[in-house]
Tab-separated table of C-alpha atoms in Angstrom:
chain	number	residue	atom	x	y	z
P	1	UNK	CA	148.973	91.975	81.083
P	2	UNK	CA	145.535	92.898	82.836
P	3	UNK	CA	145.971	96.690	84.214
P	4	UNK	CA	144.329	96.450	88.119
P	5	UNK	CA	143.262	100.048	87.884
P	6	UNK	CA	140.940	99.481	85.059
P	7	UNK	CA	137.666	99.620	85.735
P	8	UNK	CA	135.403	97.256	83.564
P	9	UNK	CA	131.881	98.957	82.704
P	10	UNK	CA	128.409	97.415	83.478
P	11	UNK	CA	128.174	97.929	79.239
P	12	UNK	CA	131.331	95.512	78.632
P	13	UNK	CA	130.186	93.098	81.793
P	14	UNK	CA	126.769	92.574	79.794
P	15	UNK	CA	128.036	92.294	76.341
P	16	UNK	CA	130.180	89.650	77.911
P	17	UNK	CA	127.709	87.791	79.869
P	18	UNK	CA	125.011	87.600	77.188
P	19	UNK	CA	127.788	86.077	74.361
P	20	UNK	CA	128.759	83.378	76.779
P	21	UNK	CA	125.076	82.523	77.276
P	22	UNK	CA	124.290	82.740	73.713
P	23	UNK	CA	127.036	81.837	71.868
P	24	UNK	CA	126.240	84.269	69.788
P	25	UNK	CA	126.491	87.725	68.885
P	26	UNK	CA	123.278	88.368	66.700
P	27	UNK	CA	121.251	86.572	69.380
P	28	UNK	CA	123.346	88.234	72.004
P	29	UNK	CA	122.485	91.761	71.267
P	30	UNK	CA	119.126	91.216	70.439
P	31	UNK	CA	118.539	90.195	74.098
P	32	UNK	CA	120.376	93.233	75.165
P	33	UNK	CA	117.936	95.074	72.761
P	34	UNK	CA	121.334	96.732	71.129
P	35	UNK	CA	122.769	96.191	67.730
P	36	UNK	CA	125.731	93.732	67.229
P	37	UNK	CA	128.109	96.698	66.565
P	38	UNK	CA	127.462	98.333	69.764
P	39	UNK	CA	127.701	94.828	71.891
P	40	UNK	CA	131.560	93.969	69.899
P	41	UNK	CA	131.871	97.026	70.708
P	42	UNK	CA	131.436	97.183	74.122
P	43	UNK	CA	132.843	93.720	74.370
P	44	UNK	CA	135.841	94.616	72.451
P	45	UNK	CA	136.463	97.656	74.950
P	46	UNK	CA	136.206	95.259	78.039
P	47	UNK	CA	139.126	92.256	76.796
P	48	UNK	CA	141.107	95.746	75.534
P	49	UNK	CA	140.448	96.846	79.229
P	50	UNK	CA	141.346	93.657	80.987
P	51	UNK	CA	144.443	92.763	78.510
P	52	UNK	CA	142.554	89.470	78.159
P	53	UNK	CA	140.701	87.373	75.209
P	54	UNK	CA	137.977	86.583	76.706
P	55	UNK	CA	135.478	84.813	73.544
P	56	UNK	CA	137.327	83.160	70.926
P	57	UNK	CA	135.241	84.192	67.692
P	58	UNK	CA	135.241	82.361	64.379
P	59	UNK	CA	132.628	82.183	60.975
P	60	UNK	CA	131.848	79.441	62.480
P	61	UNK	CA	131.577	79.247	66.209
P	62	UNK	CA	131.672	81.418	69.271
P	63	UNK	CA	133.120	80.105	72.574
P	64	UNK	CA	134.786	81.266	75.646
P	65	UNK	CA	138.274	81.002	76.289
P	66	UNK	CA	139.923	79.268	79.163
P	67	UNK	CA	140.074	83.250	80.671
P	68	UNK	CA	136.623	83.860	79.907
P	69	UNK	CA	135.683	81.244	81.495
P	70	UNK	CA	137.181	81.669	84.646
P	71	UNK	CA	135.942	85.148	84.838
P	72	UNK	CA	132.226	84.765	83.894
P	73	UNK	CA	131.353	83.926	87.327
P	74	UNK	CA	133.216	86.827	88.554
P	75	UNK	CA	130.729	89.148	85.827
P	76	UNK	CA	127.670	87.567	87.054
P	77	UNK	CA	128.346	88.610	90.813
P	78	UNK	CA	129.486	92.445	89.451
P	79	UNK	CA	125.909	92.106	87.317
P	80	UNK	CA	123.728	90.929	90.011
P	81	UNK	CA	125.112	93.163	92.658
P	82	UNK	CA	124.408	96.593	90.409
P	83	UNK	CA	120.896	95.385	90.013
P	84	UNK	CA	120.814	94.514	93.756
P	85	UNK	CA	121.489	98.080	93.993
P	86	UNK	CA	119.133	99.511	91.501
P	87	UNK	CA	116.324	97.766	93.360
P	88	UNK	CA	117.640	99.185	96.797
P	89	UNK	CA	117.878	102.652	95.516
P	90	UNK	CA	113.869	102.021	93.888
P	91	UNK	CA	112.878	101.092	97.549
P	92	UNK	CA	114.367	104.320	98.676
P	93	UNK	CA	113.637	106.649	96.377
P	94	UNK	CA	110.012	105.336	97.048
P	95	UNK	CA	109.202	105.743	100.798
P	96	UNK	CA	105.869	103.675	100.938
P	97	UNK	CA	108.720	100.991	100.197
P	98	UNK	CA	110.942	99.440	102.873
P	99	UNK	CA	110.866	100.121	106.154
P	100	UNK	CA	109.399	103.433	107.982
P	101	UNK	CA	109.688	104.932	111.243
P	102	UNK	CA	105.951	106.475	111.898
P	103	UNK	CA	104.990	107.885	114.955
P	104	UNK	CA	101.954	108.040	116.637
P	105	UNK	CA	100.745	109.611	119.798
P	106	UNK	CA	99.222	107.523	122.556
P	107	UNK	CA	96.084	108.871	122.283
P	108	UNK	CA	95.978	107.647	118.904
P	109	UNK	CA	98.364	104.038	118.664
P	110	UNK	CA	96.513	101.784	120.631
P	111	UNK	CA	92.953	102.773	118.999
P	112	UNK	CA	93.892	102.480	115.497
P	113	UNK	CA	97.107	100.717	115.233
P	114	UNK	CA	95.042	97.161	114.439
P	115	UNK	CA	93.140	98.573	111.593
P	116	UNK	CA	96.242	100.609	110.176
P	117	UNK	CA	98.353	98.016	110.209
P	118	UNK	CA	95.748	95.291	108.500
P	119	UNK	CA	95.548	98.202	106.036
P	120	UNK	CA	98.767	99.010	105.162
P	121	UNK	CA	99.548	95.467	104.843
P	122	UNK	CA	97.032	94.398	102.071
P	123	UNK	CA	97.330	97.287	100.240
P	124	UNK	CA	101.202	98.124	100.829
P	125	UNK	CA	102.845	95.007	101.170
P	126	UNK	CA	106.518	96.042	100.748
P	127	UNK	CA	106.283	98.361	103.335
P	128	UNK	CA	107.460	97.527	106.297
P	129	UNK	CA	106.238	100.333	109.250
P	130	UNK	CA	108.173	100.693	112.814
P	131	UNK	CA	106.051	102.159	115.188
P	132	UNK	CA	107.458	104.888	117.384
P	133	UNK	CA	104.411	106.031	120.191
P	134	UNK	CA	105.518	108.851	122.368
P	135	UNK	CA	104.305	112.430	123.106
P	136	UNK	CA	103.456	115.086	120.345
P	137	UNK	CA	107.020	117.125	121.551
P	138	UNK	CA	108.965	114.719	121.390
P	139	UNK	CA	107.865	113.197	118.129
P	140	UNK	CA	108.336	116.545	116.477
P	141	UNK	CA	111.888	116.498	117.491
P	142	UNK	CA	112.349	113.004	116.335
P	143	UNK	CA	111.007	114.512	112.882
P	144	UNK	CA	113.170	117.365	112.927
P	145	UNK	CA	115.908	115.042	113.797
P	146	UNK	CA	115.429	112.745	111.135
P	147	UNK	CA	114.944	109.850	113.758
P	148	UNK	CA	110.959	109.674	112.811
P	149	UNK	CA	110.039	109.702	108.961
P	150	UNK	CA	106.049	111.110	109.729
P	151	UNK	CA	103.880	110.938	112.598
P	152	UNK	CA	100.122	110.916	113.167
P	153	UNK	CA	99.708	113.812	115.078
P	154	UNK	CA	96.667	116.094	116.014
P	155	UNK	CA	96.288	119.252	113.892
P	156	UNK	CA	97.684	122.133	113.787
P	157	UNK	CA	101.093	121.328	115.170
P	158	UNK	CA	101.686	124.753	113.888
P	159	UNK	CA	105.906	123.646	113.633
P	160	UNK	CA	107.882	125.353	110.893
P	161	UNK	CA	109.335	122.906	108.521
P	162	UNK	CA	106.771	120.381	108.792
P	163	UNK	CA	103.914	119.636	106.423
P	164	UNK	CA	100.534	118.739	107.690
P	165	UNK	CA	97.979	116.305	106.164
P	166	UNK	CA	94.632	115.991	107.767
P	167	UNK	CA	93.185	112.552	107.670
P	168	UNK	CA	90.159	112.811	109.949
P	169	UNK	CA	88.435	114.904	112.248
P	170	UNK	CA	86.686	113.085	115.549
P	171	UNK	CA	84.499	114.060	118.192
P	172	UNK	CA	85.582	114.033	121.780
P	173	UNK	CA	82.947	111.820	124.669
P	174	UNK	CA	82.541	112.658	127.810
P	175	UNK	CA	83.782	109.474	130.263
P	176	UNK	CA	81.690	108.959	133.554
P	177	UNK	CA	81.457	106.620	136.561
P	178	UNK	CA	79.201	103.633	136.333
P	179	UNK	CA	76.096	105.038	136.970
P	180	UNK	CA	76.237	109.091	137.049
P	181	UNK	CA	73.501	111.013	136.637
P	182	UNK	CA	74.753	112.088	132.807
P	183	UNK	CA	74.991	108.864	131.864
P	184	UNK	CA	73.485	108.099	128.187
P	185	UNK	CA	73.232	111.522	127.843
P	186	UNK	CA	73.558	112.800	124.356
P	187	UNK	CA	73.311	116.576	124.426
P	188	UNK	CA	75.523	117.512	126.828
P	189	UNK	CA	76.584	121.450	126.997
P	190	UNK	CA	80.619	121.458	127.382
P	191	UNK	CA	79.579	124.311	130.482
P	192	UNK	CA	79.000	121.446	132.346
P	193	UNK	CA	82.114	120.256	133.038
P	194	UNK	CA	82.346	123.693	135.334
P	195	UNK	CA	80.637	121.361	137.930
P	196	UNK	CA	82.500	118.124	137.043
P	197	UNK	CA	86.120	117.049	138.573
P	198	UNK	CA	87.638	116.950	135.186
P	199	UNK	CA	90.358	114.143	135.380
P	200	UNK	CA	93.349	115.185	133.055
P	201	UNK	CA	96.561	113.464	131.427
P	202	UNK	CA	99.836	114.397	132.425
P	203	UNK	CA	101.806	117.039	130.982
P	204	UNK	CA	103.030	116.929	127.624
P	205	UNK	CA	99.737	114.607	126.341
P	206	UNK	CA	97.951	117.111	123.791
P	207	UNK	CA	94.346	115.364	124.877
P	208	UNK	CA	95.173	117.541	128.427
P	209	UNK	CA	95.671	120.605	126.617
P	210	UNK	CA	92.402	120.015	124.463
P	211	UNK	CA	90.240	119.253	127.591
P	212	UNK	CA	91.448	122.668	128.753
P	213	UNK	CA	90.797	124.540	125.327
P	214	UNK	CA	87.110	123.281	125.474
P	215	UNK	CA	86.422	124.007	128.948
P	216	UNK	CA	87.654	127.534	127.845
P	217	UNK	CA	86.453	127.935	125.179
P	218	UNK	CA	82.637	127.262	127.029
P	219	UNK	CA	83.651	129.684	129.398
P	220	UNK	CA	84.151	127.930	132.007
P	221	UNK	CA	86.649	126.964	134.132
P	222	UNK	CA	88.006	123.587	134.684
P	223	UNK	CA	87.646	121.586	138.165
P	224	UNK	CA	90.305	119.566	137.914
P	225	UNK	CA	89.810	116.241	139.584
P	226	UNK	CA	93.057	115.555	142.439
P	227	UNK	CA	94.576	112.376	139.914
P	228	UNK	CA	96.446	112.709	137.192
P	229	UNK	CA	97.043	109.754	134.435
P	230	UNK	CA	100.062	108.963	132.259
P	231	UNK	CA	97.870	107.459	129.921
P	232	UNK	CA	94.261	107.444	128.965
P	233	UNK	CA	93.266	103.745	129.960
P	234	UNK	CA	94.454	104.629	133.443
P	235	UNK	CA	92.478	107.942	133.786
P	236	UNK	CA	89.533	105.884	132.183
P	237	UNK	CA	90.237	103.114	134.961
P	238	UNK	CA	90.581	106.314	137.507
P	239	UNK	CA	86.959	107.325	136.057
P	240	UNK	CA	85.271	104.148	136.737
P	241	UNK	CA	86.931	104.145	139.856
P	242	UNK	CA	84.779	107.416	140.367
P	243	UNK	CA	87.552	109.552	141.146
P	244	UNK	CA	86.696	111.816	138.143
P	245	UNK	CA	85.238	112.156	134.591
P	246	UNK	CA	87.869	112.703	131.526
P	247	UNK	CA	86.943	112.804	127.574
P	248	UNK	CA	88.605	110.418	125.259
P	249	UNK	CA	88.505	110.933	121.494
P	250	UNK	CA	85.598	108.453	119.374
P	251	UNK	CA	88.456	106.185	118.286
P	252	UNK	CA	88.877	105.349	121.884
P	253	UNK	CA	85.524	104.740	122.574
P	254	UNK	CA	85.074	100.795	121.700
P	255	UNK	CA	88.185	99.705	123.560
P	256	UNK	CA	88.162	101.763	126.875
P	257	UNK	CA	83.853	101.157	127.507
P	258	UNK	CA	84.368	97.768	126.399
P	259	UNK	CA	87.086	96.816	128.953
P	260	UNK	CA	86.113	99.254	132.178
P	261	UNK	CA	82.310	99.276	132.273
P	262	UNK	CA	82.538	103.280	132.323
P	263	UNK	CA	79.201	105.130	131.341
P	264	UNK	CA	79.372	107.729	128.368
P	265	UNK	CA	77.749	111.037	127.568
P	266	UNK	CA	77.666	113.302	124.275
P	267	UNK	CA	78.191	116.874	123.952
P	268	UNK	CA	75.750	118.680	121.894
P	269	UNK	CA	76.289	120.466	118.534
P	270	UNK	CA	78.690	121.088	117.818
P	271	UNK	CA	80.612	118.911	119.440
P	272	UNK	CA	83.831	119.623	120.522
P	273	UNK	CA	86.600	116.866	118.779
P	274	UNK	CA	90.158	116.800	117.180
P	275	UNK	CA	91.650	116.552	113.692
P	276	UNK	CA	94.417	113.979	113.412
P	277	UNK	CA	96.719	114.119	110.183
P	278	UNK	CA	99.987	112.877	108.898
P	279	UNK	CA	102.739	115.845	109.652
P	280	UNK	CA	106.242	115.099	108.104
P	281	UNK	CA	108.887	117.220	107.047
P	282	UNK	CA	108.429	119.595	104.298
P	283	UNK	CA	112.344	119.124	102.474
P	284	UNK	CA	111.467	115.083	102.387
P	285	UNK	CA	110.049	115.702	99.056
P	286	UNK	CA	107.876	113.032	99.640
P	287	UNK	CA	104.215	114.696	99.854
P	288	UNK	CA	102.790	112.644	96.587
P	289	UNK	CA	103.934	108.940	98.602
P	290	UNK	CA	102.502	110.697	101.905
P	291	UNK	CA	99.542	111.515	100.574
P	292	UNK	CA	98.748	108.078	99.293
P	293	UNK	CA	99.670	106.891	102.674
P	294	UNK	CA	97.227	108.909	104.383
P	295	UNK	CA	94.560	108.694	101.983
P	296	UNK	CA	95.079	104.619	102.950
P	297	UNK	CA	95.140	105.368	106.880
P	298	UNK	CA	91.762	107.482	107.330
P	299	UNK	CA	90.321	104.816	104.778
P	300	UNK	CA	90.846	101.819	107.354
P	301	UNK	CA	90.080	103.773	110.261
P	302	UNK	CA	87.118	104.960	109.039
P	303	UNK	CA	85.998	101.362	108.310
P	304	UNK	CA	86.207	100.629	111.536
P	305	UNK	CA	85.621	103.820	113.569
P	306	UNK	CA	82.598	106.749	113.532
P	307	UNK	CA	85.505	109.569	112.178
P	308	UNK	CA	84.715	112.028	109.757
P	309	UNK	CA	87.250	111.999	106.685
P	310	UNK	CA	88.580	115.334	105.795
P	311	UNK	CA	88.282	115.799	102.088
């Protein structure tokens, strides 16, 4: 009589499964890669388990019995399920396999997110990526939190706990109206923007808290324009709208000039810019797969955009 509580092992299931497939015990363990004493063996333990015959054995022959044969379904399910799970648990012990939750700020998604994602899908193809674009605050929470698995972010986000992985550094460009007198300009002091009504993202955007940083650290201070923008292609449609000059990073520079007809000017050397790396938390253990992950980012975007890699 089979005891319910017994628990057969994946060792016995195997044995079992490769004699009913070979008919044979020699053959059997061979494909197992074991010796034929360890497969009775373990075969042996399983019918003792069960309370059930389950191959009839003979000098001659080796079949299943009626019970074996009933229950060799049952073993292949058991067997396909564990290694079901195996290759589960390989997708999540690996973390460039599956699906992950990357963040990006909006000063960065809609720039690069074309090239990344052609990227990661040619040379990651089991990984599946959910974007998350919000502001550098509230993606750090989400990190904390465990709600966002790494983020590109611009550098330093100076948050305990989190690792930081610079990808590439870019410069910042000044953004005019159609037809102001800076216009093509390519040495551009940042002291200039003393007499320029500097149009500035909304709080909580890190680009507004740059644009400050390099008016200051010129010396000079800001004259902030009377509109602000949630986002940079409305301050960019704001500027070509002439109700102010902003700076948007090179990235940026393609997309926004190509659809709004703004003019552009460059800052002299050196030119003020921004470092943008992967920043994830430092107990994921996973700095070897994030690595590889941002090596592959500031590869494509690089290909595509005039960014300087960080080595």
């Amino acid at each position: 009589m089979t005891d319910i509580s017994y628990q057969p092992t994946l060792a016995g299931l195997r044995a079992f499964a490769a004699v009913a497939e070979k008919h044979h015990f020699s053959l059997a363990a061979a494909g197992l890669g074991l010796s034929q004493s360890t497969l009775s063996q373990a075969l042996s333990s399983l019918e003792s388990g069960l309370g059930i015959q389950l191959i009839e054995r003979s000098t001659r022959r080796v079949f299943l019995t009626a019970e074996g044969e009933q229950l060799l379904p049952h073993a292949h399910a058991v067997l396909d399920a564990a290694a079901q799970f195996s290759a589960a648990a390989a997708g999540v012990a690996d973390p460039l396999q599956g699906t992950m939750r990357l963040g990006m700020i909006p000063t960065v998604a809609p720039y690069v997110l074309p090239a990344v994602l052609a990227g990661i899908s040619e040379r990651l193809p089991g990984l599946n990526l959910r974007v998350i674009e919000d502001q550098t605050v509230r993606l750090l929470t989400g990190l904390r939190e465990g709600a966002v698995d790494a983020a590109l972010l611009a550098l330093p986000t100076e948050t305990t706990g989190m690792t930081e992985i610079p990808i590439y550094d870019e410069d910042f460009v000044l953004a005019l109206p159609p037809g102001h007198a800076l216009a093509g300009k390519r040495r551009v002091a940042p002291a200039a923007l003393a007499d320029l009504p500097l149009l500035l993202l909304d709080e909580g955007h890190c680009l507004r808290d740059q644009a400050l940083d390099i008016c200051r650290n010129a010396g000079v201070r800001a004259q902030l324009a009377n509109t602000r923008a949630a986002s940079l292609g409305t301050a960019v449609q704001c500027v070509t709208g002439g109700l102010g000059v902003t700076l948007i990073p090179q990235t940026a520079v393609a997309v926004e000039a190509e659809r709004s007809g703004l003019a552009l000017a460059y800052f002299a050397a050196p030119r003020p810019g921004r470092r943008i790396g992967l920043v994830f938390r430092t107990s994921s253990g996973r700095e070897d797969s994030y690595r590889r992950l941002a090596g592959i980012i500031g590869d494509v975007i690089a290909a595509q955009h005039q960014v300087e890699l960080v080595a």
